[in-house]
Amino acid sequence: MSSKTQHLIKQGLLKSPPKFLETGVQYEVVMGSIAYGVAEENSDMDIYGFAIPPRDWVFPHLRGDIPGFDEAGVQFEQIQQHHMLDKSARGGKGREYDLVIYSIIKYFRLLMDNNPNIIDSLFVPRNCVLYSTAVGEMLRERRHIFLHKGCWAKFKGYAYSQVHKMRTKVPEGGRKAIIDEFGYDVKFAYHVVRLLNEVEQILIEKDLDLARNKEQLKSIRRGEWSQQAIEEYFSDKEKQLEQIYLESTLPPKPDKAEIKKLLLECLEHHYGSLSECVIQEDQALSALREIESIVQRIKK
């Protein structure tokens, strides 16, 4: 089974991809309206995923580079391209793709920050997973370790952004047609409600079902909510979520050590032994360092 990225490369639609991407993709999912259960017949395909670059791109010291001394060597953070029209899709009807593939390192960092788009990509329903290797499955199985109370600030910030766009963004193209029909941009509106509903689930249940409120979101996209109703929903829900945040039993911040351990496990599964790449500190030595740190603080 090949990844959608590989297909788009072979079709000549993805421009200037690094060579490793043909075999380095580990996880790809459909995002956007399809993942949220509100897609229409002509909905675009928004694809998110991550790839593992070559070993010496992740660990540049293996090629002799000294960070801060040598010029930055070859590296990869992400590749992103929009509006790729695959005319062969849907039995010749064609389909447009938007694609973003991250380096596993950046993907982990964004997950740890509880970036809403990236958190969503790890919690999509199984039928939205287009491609997943053993590494992709390792990450999905452990996805809950990334959730922490910092999600509230992140999701709230994204919701504020959608409200601001709903109020001020000058419409263009298809967006103008939406406003002409409904009086305001219902796409921005449904994202406001979606983000607030998602973070509520995370704070209370420590889990996320992206399609749970699909009927509510569909009704917003059909224009059954006024802009004023959206504004009131946002205001009321924000107040509720501030209290829910205080009562949530999620950890206050990410467990960086546990997340780093999972990252190294993923890399080791892909590369083989990391003995030349990473020095794993002995537990006893780590404990001694901690004791020494405590002693120094007491002395001060």
PDB file of C-alpha atoms in Angstrom:
ATOM      1  CA  MET A   1       0.000   0.000   0.000  1.00  0.00           C
ATOM      2  CA  SER A   2       1.425   3.397  -0.971  1.00  0.00           C
ATOM      3  CA  SER A   3       0.827   6.732   0.696  1.00  0.00           C
ATOM      4  CA  LYS A   4      -1.219   9.498  -0.901  1.00  0.00           C
ATOM      5  CA  THR A   5       1.963  11.587  -0.891  1.00  0.00           C
ATOM      6  CA  GLN A   6       3.679   8.947  -3.000  1.00  0.00           C
ATOM      7  CA  HIS A   7       0.730   8.950  -5.408  1.00  0.00           C
ATOM      8  CA  LEU A   8       0.833  12.744  -5.747  1.00  0.00           C
ATOM      9  CA  ILE A   9       4.586  12.615  -6.385  1.00  0.00           C
ATOM     10  CA  LYS A  10       4.139  10.005  -9.111  1.00  0.00           C
ATOM     11  CA  GLN A  11       1.395  12.129 -10.681  1.00  0.00           C
ATOM     12  CA  GLY A  12       3.812  15.055 -10.775  1.00  0.00           C
ATOM     13  CA  LEU A  13       1.465  17.149  -8.643  1.00  0.00           C
ATOM     14  CA  LEU A  14       3.675  17.633  -5.578  1.00  0.00           C
ATOM     15  CA  LYS A  15       6.451  19.977  -6.599  1.00  0.00           C
ATOM     16  CA  SER A  16      10.103  19.553  -5.542  1.00  0.00           C
ATOM     17  CA  PRO A  17       9.603  16.969  -2.778  1.00  0.00           C
ATOM     18  CA  PRO A  18      12.721  15.675  -1.005  1.00  0.00           C
ATOM     19  CA  LYS A  19      13.657  12.229  -2.317  1.00  0.00           C
ATOM     20  CA  PHE A  20      13.130  10.479   1.037  1.00  0.00           C
ATOM     21  CA  LEU A  21       9.449  11.474   1.035  1.00  0.00           C
ATOM     22  CA  GLU A  22       8.594   8.724  -1.447  1.00  0.00           C
ATOM     23  CA  THR A  23       9.214   6.116   1.255  1.00  0.00           C
ATOM     24  CA  GLY A  24       9.529   8.175   4.456  1.00  0.00           C
ATOM     25  CA  VAL A  25       5.866   8.994   5.132  1.00  0.00           C
ATOM     26  CA  GLN A  26       4.643   7.222   8.271  1.00  0.00           C
ATOM     27  CA  TYR A  27       1.133   8.564   8.760  1.00  0.00           C
ATOM     28  CA  GLU A  28      -1.459  10.323   6.625  1.00  0.00           C
ATOM     29  CA  VAL A  29      -5.011  11.295   7.491  1.00  0.00           C
ATOM     30  CA  VAL A  30      -7.917  13.167   5.938  1.00  0.00           C
ATOM     31  CA  MET A  31      -8.706  16.306   7.886  1.00  0.00           C
ATOM     32  CA  GLY A  32     -11.155  19.173   7.476  1.00  0.00           C
ATOM     33  CA  SER A  33     -14.856  18.723   6.839  1.00  0.00           C
ATOM     34  CA  ILE A  34     -14.478  14.997   6.110  1.00  0.00           C
ATOM     35  CA  ALA A  35     -12.960  14.271   9.530  1.00  0.00           C
ATOM     36  CA  TYR A  36     -15.584  16.444  11.249  1.00  0.00           C
ATOM     37  CA  GLY A  37     -18.445  14.637   9.512  1.00  0.00           C
ATOM     38  CA  VAL A  38     -19.759  17.668   7.640  1.00  0.00           C
ATOM     39  CA  ALA A  39     -18.330  17.066   4.143  1.00  0.00           C
ATOM     40  CA  GLU A  40     -20.267  17.666   0.969  1.00  0.00           C
ATOM     41  CA  GLU A  41     -19.919  15.909  -2.393  1.00  0.00           C
ATOM     42  CA  ASN A  42     -17.360  18.377  -3.733  1.00  0.00           C
ATOM     43  CA  SER A  43     -15.371  18.898  -0.508  1.00  0.00           C
ATOM     44  CA  ASP A  44     -11.607  19.200  -0.924  1.00  0.00           C
ATOM     45  CA  MET A  45      -9.292  16.597   0.589  1.00  0.00           C
ATOM     46  CA  ASP A  46      -7.144  18.104   3.346  1.00  0.00           C
ATOM     47  CA  ILE A  47      -4.322  15.677   4.104  1.00  0.00           C
ATOM     48  CA  TYR A  48      -2.039  15.924   7.132  1.00  0.00           C
ATOM     49  CA  GLY A  49       0.742  13.585   8.098  1.00  0.00           C
ATOM     50  CA  PHE A  50       4.320  13.134   9.170  1.00  0.00           C
ATOM     51  CA  ALA A  51       7.464  11.586   7.744  1.00  0.00           C
ATOM     52  CA  ILE A  52      10.834  10.500   9.115  1.00  0.00           C
ATOM     53  CA  PRO A  53      13.791  12.144   7.347  1.00  0.00           C
ATOM     54  CA  PRO A  54      17.148  10.364   6.882  1.00  0.00           C
ATOM     55  CA  ARG A  55      19.044   9.667  10.085  1.00  0.00           C
ATOM     56  CA  ASP A  56      21.725  12.345   9.570  1.00  0.00           C
ATOM     57  CA  TRP A  57      19.054  14.990   8.888  1.00  0.00           C
ATOM     58  CA  VAL A  58      17.709  14.398  12.403  1.00  0.00           C
ATOM     59  CA  PHE A  59      21.125  13.890  14.014  1.00  0.00           C
ATOM     60  CA  PRO A  60      23.463  16.192  12.010  1.00  0.00           C
ATOM     61  CA  HIS A  61      26.489  15.279  14.138  1.00  0.00           C
ATOM     62  CA  LEU A  62      26.488  11.935  12.307  1.00  0.00           C
ATOM     63  CA  ARG A  63      27.691  13.735   9.187  1.00  0.00           C
ATOM     64  CA  GLY A  64      30.235  15.724  11.184  1.00  0.00           C
ATOM     65  CA  ASP A  65      28.239  18.948  11.489  1.00  0.00           C
ATOM     66  CA  ILE A  66      28.691  21.069  14.605  1.00  0.00           C
ATOM     67  CA  PRO A  67      25.513  23.135  15.171  1.00  0.00           C
ATOM     68  CA  GLY A  68      26.375  26.805  15.612  1.00  0.00           C
ATOM     69  CA  PHE A  69      29.729  26.368  13.859  1.00  0.00           C
ATOM     70  CA  ASP A  70      29.018  24.742  10.527  1.00  0.00           C
ATOM     71  CA  GLU A  71      26.502  26.181   8.129  1.00  0.00           C
ATOM     72  CA  ALA A  72      23.119  24.553   8.513  1.00  0.00           C
ATOM     73  CA  GLY A  73      23.043  21.377   6.446  1.00  0.00           C
ATOM     74  CA  VAL A  74      20.133  19.737   4.721  1.00  0.00           C
ATOM     75  CA  GLN A  75      17.056  19.519   6.917  1.00  0.00           C
ATOM     76  CA  PHE A  76      13.298  19.079   6.709  1.00  0.00           C
ATOM     77  CA  GLU A  77      10.493  20.564   8.780  1.00  0.00           C
ATOM     78  CA  GLN A  78       7.483  20.306   6.496  1.00  0.00           C
ATOM     79  CA  ILE A  79       6.245  20.370   2.933  1.00  0.00           C
ATOM     80  CA  GLN A  80       2.953  22.039   2.093  1.00  0.00           C
ATOM     81  CA  GLN A  81       1.065  22.484  -1.143  1.00  0.00           C
ATOM     82  CA  HIS A  82      -2.505  23.481  -1.961  1.00  0.00           C
ATOM     83  CA  HIS A  83      -4.939  23.002  -4.828  1.00  0.00           C
ATOM     84  CA  MET A  84      -3.392  19.919  -6.423  1.00  0.00           C
ATOM     85  CA  LEU A  85      -5.964  18.649  -8.911  1.00  0.00           C
ATOM     86  CA  ASP A  86      -5.791  14.893  -9.431  1.00  0.00           C
ATOM     87  CA  LYS A  87      -7.888  14.358 -12.556  1.00  0.00           C
ATOM     88  CA  SER A  88      -7.754  10.563 -12.119  1.00  0.00           C
ATOM     89  CA  ALA A  89      -9.527  10.617  -8.741  1.00  0.00           C
ATOM     90  CA  ARG A  90     -13.183   9.659  -8.230  1.00  0.00           C
ATOM     91  CA  GLY A  91     -13.380   7.659 -11.429  1.00  0.00           C
ATOM     92  CA  GLY A  92     -12.193  10.540 -13.579  1.00  0.00           C
ATOM     93  CA  LYS A  93     -14.326  13.223 -11.906  1.00  0.00           C
ATOM     94  CA  GLY A  94     -11.187  14.604 -10.294  1.00  0.00           C
ATOM     95  CA  ARG A  95     -10.449  15.803  -6.777  1.00  0.00           C
ATOM     96  CA  GLU A  96      -8.449  18.686  -5.349  1.00  0.00           C
ATOM     97  CA  TYR A  97      -5.942  17.994  -2.584  1.00  0.00           C
ATOM     98  CA  ASP A  98      -4.306  20.197   0.038  1.00  0.00           C
ATOM     99  CA  LEU A  99      -1.337  18.469   1.649  1.00  0.00           C
ATOM    100  CA  VAL A 100       0.965  19.166   4.569  1.00  0.00           C
ATOM    101  CA  ILE A 101       3.528  16.612   5.734  1.00  0.00           C
ATOM    102  CA  TYR A 102       5.662  17.403   8.788  1.00  0.00           C
ATOM    103  CA  SER A 103       8.939  16.023   9.993  1.00  0.00           C
ATOM    104  CA  ILE A 104       8.270  13.681  12.911  1.00  0.00           C
ATOM    105  CA  ILE A 105      10.256  16.091  15.112  1.00  0.00           C
ATOM    106  CA  LYS A 106       8.068  19.108  14.325  1.00  0.00           C
ATOM    107  CA  TYR A 107       4.949  16.933  14.488  1.00  0.00           C
ATOM    108  CA  PHE A 108       5.829  15.855  18.044  1.00  0.00           C
ATOM    109  CA  ARG A 109       6.577  19.449  19.027  1.00  0.00           C
ATOM    110  CA  LEU A 110       3.203  20.668  17.732  1.00  0.00           C
ATOM    111  CA  LEU A 111       1.429  17.778  19.460  1.00  0.00           C
ATOM    112  CA  MET A 112       3.183  18.629  22.711  1.00  0.00           C
ATOM    113  CA  ASP A 113       1.997  22.245  22.317  1.00  0.00           C
ATOM    114  CA  ASN A 114      -1.575  20.954  21.756  1.00  0.00           C
ATOM    115  CA  ASN A 115      -1.835  22.677  18.401  1.00  0.00           C
ATOM    116  CA  PRO A 116      -5.523  22.053  17.513  1.00  0.00           C
ATOM    117  CA  ASN A 117      -4.957  20.982  13.894  1.00  0.00           C
ATOM    118  CA  ILE A 118      -2.233  18.534  14.846  1.00  0.00           C
ATOM    119  CA  ILE A 119      -4.102  17.133  17.847  1.00  0.00           C
ATOM    120  CA  ASP A 120      -7.090  16.606  15.541  1.00  0.00           C
ATOM    121  CA  SER A 121      -4.920  14.714  13.059  1.00  0.00           C
ATOM    122  CA  LEU A 122      -3.999  12.157  15.709  1.00  0.00           C
ATOM    123  CA  PHE A 123      -7.619  11.704  16.845  1.00  0.00           C
ATOM    124  CA  VAL A 124      -9.343  11.355  13.462  1.00  0.00           C
ATOM    125  CA  PRO A 125     -11.659   8.325  13.201  1.00  0.00           C
ATOM    126  CA  ARG A 126     -10.062   5.202  11.756  1.00  0.00           C
ATOM    127  CA  ASN A 127     -11.839   5.605   8.410  1.00  0.00           C
ATOM    128  CA  CYS A 128      -9.974   8.896   7.928  1.00  0.00           C
ATOM    129  CA  VAL A 129      -6.553   7.250   8.244  1.00  0.00           C
ATOM    130  CA  LEU A 130      -5.250   6.945   4.681  1.00  0.00           C
ATOM    131  CA  TYR A 131      -1.878   5.433   5.486  1.00  0.00           C
ATOM    132  CA  SER A 132      -0.150   4.327   8.672  1.00  0.00           C
ATOM    133  CA  THR A 133       3.039   2.368   9.271  1.00  0.00           C
ATOM    134  CA  ALA A 134       4.014   0.615  12.494  1.00  0.00           C
ATOM    135  CA  VAL A 135       5.437   3.953  13.672  1.00  0.00           C
ATOM    136  CA  GLY A 136       2.152   5.692  12.873  1.00  0.00           C
ATOM    137  CA  GLU A 137       0.308   3.080  14.914  1.00  0.00           C
ATOM    138  CA  MET A 138       2.734   3.473  17.840  1.00  0.00           C
ATOM    139  CA  LEU A 139       1.845   7.136  17.925  1.00  0.00           C
ATOM    140  CA  ARG A 140      -1.927   6.648  17.613  1.00  0.00           C
ATOM    141  CA  GLU A 141      -1.911   4.080  20.423  1.00  0.00           C
ATOM    142  CA  ARG A 142      -0.159   6.542  22.744  1.00  0.00           C
ATOM    143  CA  ARG A 143      -1.897   9.717  21.543  1.00  0.00           C
ATOM    144  CA  HIS A 144      -3.441  10.538  24.904  1.00  0.00           C
ATOM    145  CA  ILE A 145      -0.030  11.289  26.481  1.00  0.00           C
ATOM    146  CA  PHE A 146       0.033  14.577  24.558  1.00  0.00           C
ATOM    147  CA  LEU A 147      -3.116  15.995  26.172  1.00  0.00           C
ATOM    148  CA  HIS A 148      -2.713  18.538  28.963  1.00  0.00           C
ATOM    149  CA  LYS A 149      -4.478  21.622  30.317  1.00  0.00           C
ATOM    150  CA  GLY A 150      -2.556  23.864  27.947  1.00  0.00           C
ATOM    151  CA  CYS A 151      -5.077  22.760  25.319  1.00  0.00           C
ATOM    152  CA  TRP A 152      -7.512  25.386  26.610  1.00  0.00           C
ATOM    153  CA  ALA A 153      -5.259  28.343  25.790  1.00  0.00           C
ATOM    154  CA  LYS A 154      -4.410  26.924  22.360  1.00  0.00           C
ATOM    155  CA  PHE A 155      -7.956  26.044  21.304  1.00  0.00           C
ATOM    156  CA  LYS A 156      -9.331  29.292  22.714  1.00  0.00           C
ATOM    157  CA  GLY A 157      -6.754  31.254  20.727  1.00  0.00           C
ATOM    158  CA  TYR A 158      -7.739  29.457  17.523  1.00  0.00           C
ATOM    159  CA  ALA A 159     -11.437  30.058  18.255  1.00  0.00           C
ATOM    160  CA  TYR A 160     -10.774  33.781  18.829  1.00  0.00           C
ATOM    161  CA  SER A 161      -8.994  33.865  15.474  1.00  0.00           C
ATOM    162  CA  GLN A 162     -12.020  32.360  13.713  1.00  0.00           C
ATOM    163  CA  VAL A 163     -14.349  34.857  15.420  1.00  0.00           C
ATOM    164  CA  HIS A 164     -12.119  37.729  14.302  1.00  0.00           C
ATOM    165  CA  LYS A 165     -12.111  36.452  10.715  1.00  0.00           C
ATOM    166  CA  MET A 166     -15.880  36.008  10.808  1.00  0.00           C
ATOM    167  CA  ARG A 167     -16.243  39.638  11.859  1.00  0.00           C
ATOM    168  CA  THR A 168     -13.598  41.303   9.674  1.00  0.00           C
ATOM    169  CA  LYS A 169     -12.211  39.192   6.820  1.00  0.00           C
ATOM    170  CA  VAL A 170     -12.942  40.569   3.358  1.00  0.00           C
ATOM    171  CA  PRO A 171     -14.605  37.735   1.419  1.00  0.00           C
ATOM    172  CA  GLU A 172     -13.122  36.420  -1.817  1.00  0.00           C
ATOM    173  CA  GLY A 173     -14.160  33.753  -4.308  1.00  0.00           C
ATOM    174  CA  GLY A 174     -16.366  31.055  -2.823  1.00  0.00           C
ATOM    175  CA  ARG A 175     -16.362  32.804   0.549  1.00  0.00           C
ATOM    176  CA  LYS A 176     -18.124  35.794  -1.002  1.00  0.00           C
ATOM    177  CA  ALA A 177     -20.870  33.515  -2.299  1.00  0.00           C
ATOM    178  CA  ILE A 178     -21.315  32.086   1.214  1.00  0.00           C
ATOM    179  CA  ILE A 179     -21.774  35.560   2.702  1.00  0.00           C
ATOM    180  CA  ASP A 180     -24.149  36.567  -0.088  1.00  0.00           C
ATOM    181  CA  GLU A 181     -26.264  33.520   0.748  1.00  0.00           C
ATOM    182  CA  PHE A 182     -26.190  33.508   4.554  1.00  0.00           C
ATOM    183  CA  GLY A 183     -25.260  37.069   5.531  1.00  0.00           C
ATOM    184  CA  TYR A 184     -21.990  36.022   7.178  1.00  0.00           C
ATOM    185  CA  ASP A 185     -19.274  33.397   6.735  1.00  0.00           C
ATOM    186  CA  VAL A 186     -20.724  30.180   8.152  1.00  0.00           C
ATOM    187  CA  LYS A 187     -17.439  28.306   7.630  1.00  0.00           C
ATOM    188  CA  PHE A 188     -15.631  30.499  10.141  1.00  0.00           C
ATOM    189  CA  ALA A 189     -18.654  30.166  12.422  1.00  0.00           C
ATOM    190  CA  TYR A 190     -18.707  26.393  12.445  1.00  0.00           C
ATOM    191  CA  HIS A 191     -14.989  26.307  13.257  1.00  0.00           C
ATOM    192  CA  VAL A 192     -15.622  28.527  16.288  1.00  0.00           C
ATOM    193  CA  VAL A 193     -18.176  26.088  17.674  1.00  0.00           C
ATOM    194  CA  ARG A 194     -16.137  23.031  16.682  1.00  0.00           C
ATOM    195  CA  LEU A 195     -13.007  24.222  18.499  1.00  0.00           C
ATOM    196  CA  LEU A 196     -14.913  25.015  21.699  1.00  0.00           C
ATOM    197  CA  ASN A 197     -16.696  21.662  21.645  1.00  0.00           C
ATOM    198  CA  GLU A 198     -13.448  19.798  21.068  1.00  0.00           C
ATOM    199  CA  VAL A 199     -11.543  21.418  23.909  1.00  0.00           C
ATOM    200  CA  GLU A 200     -14.500  20.762  26.224  1.00  0.00           C
ATOM    201  CA  GLN A 201     -14.235  17.055  25.412  1.00  0.00           C
ATOM    202  CA  ILE A 202     -10.488  17.059  26.042  1.00  0.00           C
ATOM    203  CA  LEU A 203     -10.734  18.873  29.389  1.00  0.00           C
ATOM    204  CA  ILE A 204     -13.557  16.675  30.703  1.00  0.00           C
ATOM    205  CA  GLU A 205     -13.041  13.281  29.052  1.00  0.00           C
ATOM    206  CA  LYS A 206      -9.318  13.369  28.214  1.00  0.00           C
ATOM    207  CA  ASP A 207     -10.314  12.127  24.781  1.00  0.00           C
ATOM    208  CA  LEU A 208     -11.603  13.493  21.486  1.00  0.00           C
ATOM    209  CA  ASP A 209     -14.338  12.382  19.077  1.00  0.00           C
ATOM    210  CA  LEU A 210     -14.132  14.782  16.129  1.00  0.00           C
ATOM    211  CA  ALA A 211     -17.512  13.900  14.619  1.00  0.00           C
ATOM    212  CA  ARG A 212     -19.572  13.877  17.816  1.00  0.00           C
ATOM    213  CA  ASN A 213     -21.248  17.236  17.135  1.00  0.00           C
ATOM    214  CA  LYS A 214     -21.518  16.862  13.362  1.00  0.00           C
ATOM    215  CA  GLU A 215     -25.275  17.536  13.230  1.00  0.00           C
ATOM    216  CA  GLN A 216     -24.824  20.794  15.118  1.00  0.00           C
ATOM    217  CA  LEU A 217     -21.988  21.792  12.765  1.00  0.00           C
ATOM    218  CA  LYS A 218     -24.022  20.872   9.691  1.00  0.00           C
ATOM    219  CA  SER A 219     -26.875  23.095  10.874  1.00  0.00           C
ATOM    220  CA  ILE A 220     -24.453  26.026  11.203  1.00  0.00           C
ATOM    221  CA  ARG A 221     -23.122  25.408   7.693  1.00  0.00           C
ATOM    222  CA  ARG A 222     -26.690  25.346   6.376  1.00  0.00           C
ATOM    223  CA  GLY A 223     -27.166  28.851   7.744  1.00  0.00           C
ATOM    224  CA  GLU A 224     -29.591  27.855  10.500  1.00  0.00           C
ATOM    225  CA  TRP A 225     -27.634  29.879  13.086  1.00  0.00           C
ATOM    226  CA  SER A 226     -27.351  33.656  12.908  1.00  0.00           C
ATOM    227  CA  GLN A 227     -24.038  35.386  13.472  1.00  0.00           C
ATOM    228  CA  GLN A 228     -25.445  36.747  16.725  1.00  0.00           C
ATOM    229  CA  ALA A 229     -26.229  33.185  17.869  1.00  0.00           C
ATOM    230  CA  ILE A 230     -22.636  32.178  17.161  1.00  0.00           C
ATOM    231  CA  GLU A 231     -21.309  35.187  19.091  1.00  0.00           C
ATOM    232  CA  GLU A 232     -23.530  34.356  22.074  1.00  0.00           C
ATOM    233  CA  TYR A 233     -22.538  30.688  21.959  1.00  0.00           C
ATOM    234  CA  PHE A 234     -18.884  31.705  21.975  1.00  0.00           C
ATOM    235  CA  SER A 235     -19.333  34.078  24.917  1.00  0.00           C
ATOM    236  CA  ASP A 236     -21.342  31.631  27.037  1.00  0.00           C
ATOM    237  CA  LYS A 237     -19.145  28.622  26.249  1.00  0.00           C
ATOM    238  CA  GLU A 238     -15.965  30.533  27.026  1.00  0.00           C
ATOM    239  CA  LYS A 239     -17.225  31.274  30.534  1.00  0.00           C
ATOM    240  CA  GLN A 240     -18.203  27.632  31.073  1.00  0.00           C
ATOM    241  CA  LEU A 241     -14.847  26.399  29.819  1.00  0.00           C
ATOM    242  CA  GLU A 242     -12.888  28.670  32.165  1.00  0.00           C
ATOM    243  CA  GLN A 243     -14.505  26.813  35.080  1.00  0.00           C
ATOM    244  CA  ILE A 244     -14.126  23.420  33.392  1.00  0.00           C
ATOM    245  CA  TYR A 245     -10.442  24.213  32.891  1.00  0.00           C
ATOM    246  CA  LEU A 246      -9.991  24.872  36.630  1.00  0.00           C
ATOM    247  CA  GLU A 247     -11.714  21.595  37.518  1.00  0.00           C
ATOM    248  CA  SER A 248     -10.029  19.454  34.854  1.00  0.00           C
ATOM    249  CA  THR A 249      -7.816  16.622  36.098  1.00  0.00           C
ATOM    250  CA  LEU A 250      -5.627  16.695  33.000  1.00  0.00           C
ATOM    251  CA  PRO A 251      -1.935  17.284  33.784  1.00  0.00           C
ATOM    252  CA  PRO A 252      -1.107  21.008  33.855  1.00  0.00           C
ATOM    253  CA  LYS A 253       1.646  20.645  31.253  1.00  0.00           C
ATOM    254  CA  PRO A 254       3.038  17.957  28.937  1.00  0.00           C
ATOM    255  CA  ASP A 255       5.226  15.173  30.279  1.00  0.00           C
ATOM    256  CA  LYS A 256       8.213  16.068  28.132  1.00  0.00           C
ATOM    257  CA  ALA A 257      10.348  13.145  29.293  1.00  0.00           C
ATOM    258  CA  GLU A 258       7.659  10.596  28.426  1.00  0.00           C
ATOM    259  CA  ILE A 259       6.981  12.235  25.070  1.00  0.00           C
ATOM    260  CA  LYS A 260      10.692  12.304  24.219  1.00  0.00           C
ATOM    261  CA  LYS A 261      10.917   8.626  25.133  1.00  0.00           C
ATOM    262  CA  LEU A 262       8.099   7.846  22.689  1.00  0.00           C
ATOM    263  CA  LEU A 263       9.815   9.914  19.980  1.00  0.00           C
ATOM    264  CA  LEU A 264      13.038   7.962  20.442  1.00  0.00           C
ATOM    265  CA  GLU A 265      11.114   4.676  20.334  1.00  0.00           C
ATOM    266  CA  CYS A 266       9.563   5.731  17.016  1.00  0.00           C
ATOM    267  CA  LEU A 267      12.941   6.741  15.587  1.00  0.00           C
ATOM    268  CA  GLU A 268      14.581   3.544  16.802  1.00  0.00           C
ATOM    269  CA  HIS A 269      11.846   1.449  15.216  1.00  0.00           C
ATOM    270  CA  HIS A 270      12.513   3.199  11.908  1.00  0.00           C
ATOM    271  CA  TYR A 271      16.298   3.537  11.957  1.00  0.00           C
ATOM    272  CA  GLY A 272      17.377   0.646  14.151  1.00  0.00           C
ATOM    273  CA  SER A 273      19.710   1.235  17.101  1.00  0.00           C
ATOM    274  CA  LEU A 274      20.219   4.851  18.142  1.00  0.00           C
ATOM    275  CA  SER A 275      23.361   4.099  20.166  1.00  0.00           C
ATOM    276  CA  GLU A 276      25.458   6.311  17.844  1.00  0.00           C
ATOM    277  CA  CYS A 277      22.844   9.063  17.825  1.00  0.00           C
ATOM    278  CA  VAL A 278      21.710   9.568  21.419  1.00  0.00           C
ATOM    279  CA  ILE A 279      23.413   9.104  24.759  1.00  0.00           C
ATOM    280  CA  GLN A 280      20.942   7.548  27.181  1.00  0.00           C
ATOM    281  CA  GLU A 281      21.845   8.635  30.696  1.00  0.00           C
ATOM    282  CA  ASP A 282      22.077   5.844  33.241  1.00  0.00           C
ATOM    283  CA  GLN A 283      19.231   5.976  35.814  1.00  0.00           C
ATOM    284  CA  ALA A 284      21.631   5.914  38.731  1.00  0.00           C
ATOM    285  CA  LEU A 285      23.656   8.777  37.275  1.00  0.00           C
ATOM    286  CA  SER A 286      20.464  10.712  36.640  1.00  0.00           C
ATOM    287  CA  ALA A 287      19.416  10.213  40.278  1.00  0.00           C
ATOM    288  CA  LEU A 288      22.828  11.408  41.493  1.00  0.00           C
ATOM    289  CA  ARG A 289      22.533  14.534  39.361  1.00  0.00           C
ATOM    290  CA  GLU A 290      19.112  15.228  40.872  1.00  0.00           C
ATOM    291  CA  ILE A 291      20.441  14.766  44.418  1.00  0.00           C
ATOM    292  CA  GLU A 292      23.363  17.076  43.675  1.00  0.00           C
ATOM    293  CA  SER A 293      20.950  19.695  42.342  1.00  0.00           C
ATOM    294  CA  ILE A 294      18.827  19.473  45.510  1.00  0.00           C
ATOM    295  CA  VAL A 295      21.912  19.770  47.739  1.00  0.00           C
ATOM    296  CA  GLN A 296      23.091  22.865  45.851  1.00  0.00           C
ATOM    297  CA  ARG A 297      19.660  24.500  46.252  1.00  0.00           C
ATOM    298  CA  ILE A 298      19.683  23.764  50.023  1.00  0.00           C
ATOM    299  CA  LYS A 299      23.154  25.301  50.365  1.00  0.00           C
ATOM    300  CA  LYS A 300      21.963  28.466  48.706  1.00  0.00           C
TER     301      LYS A 300
END
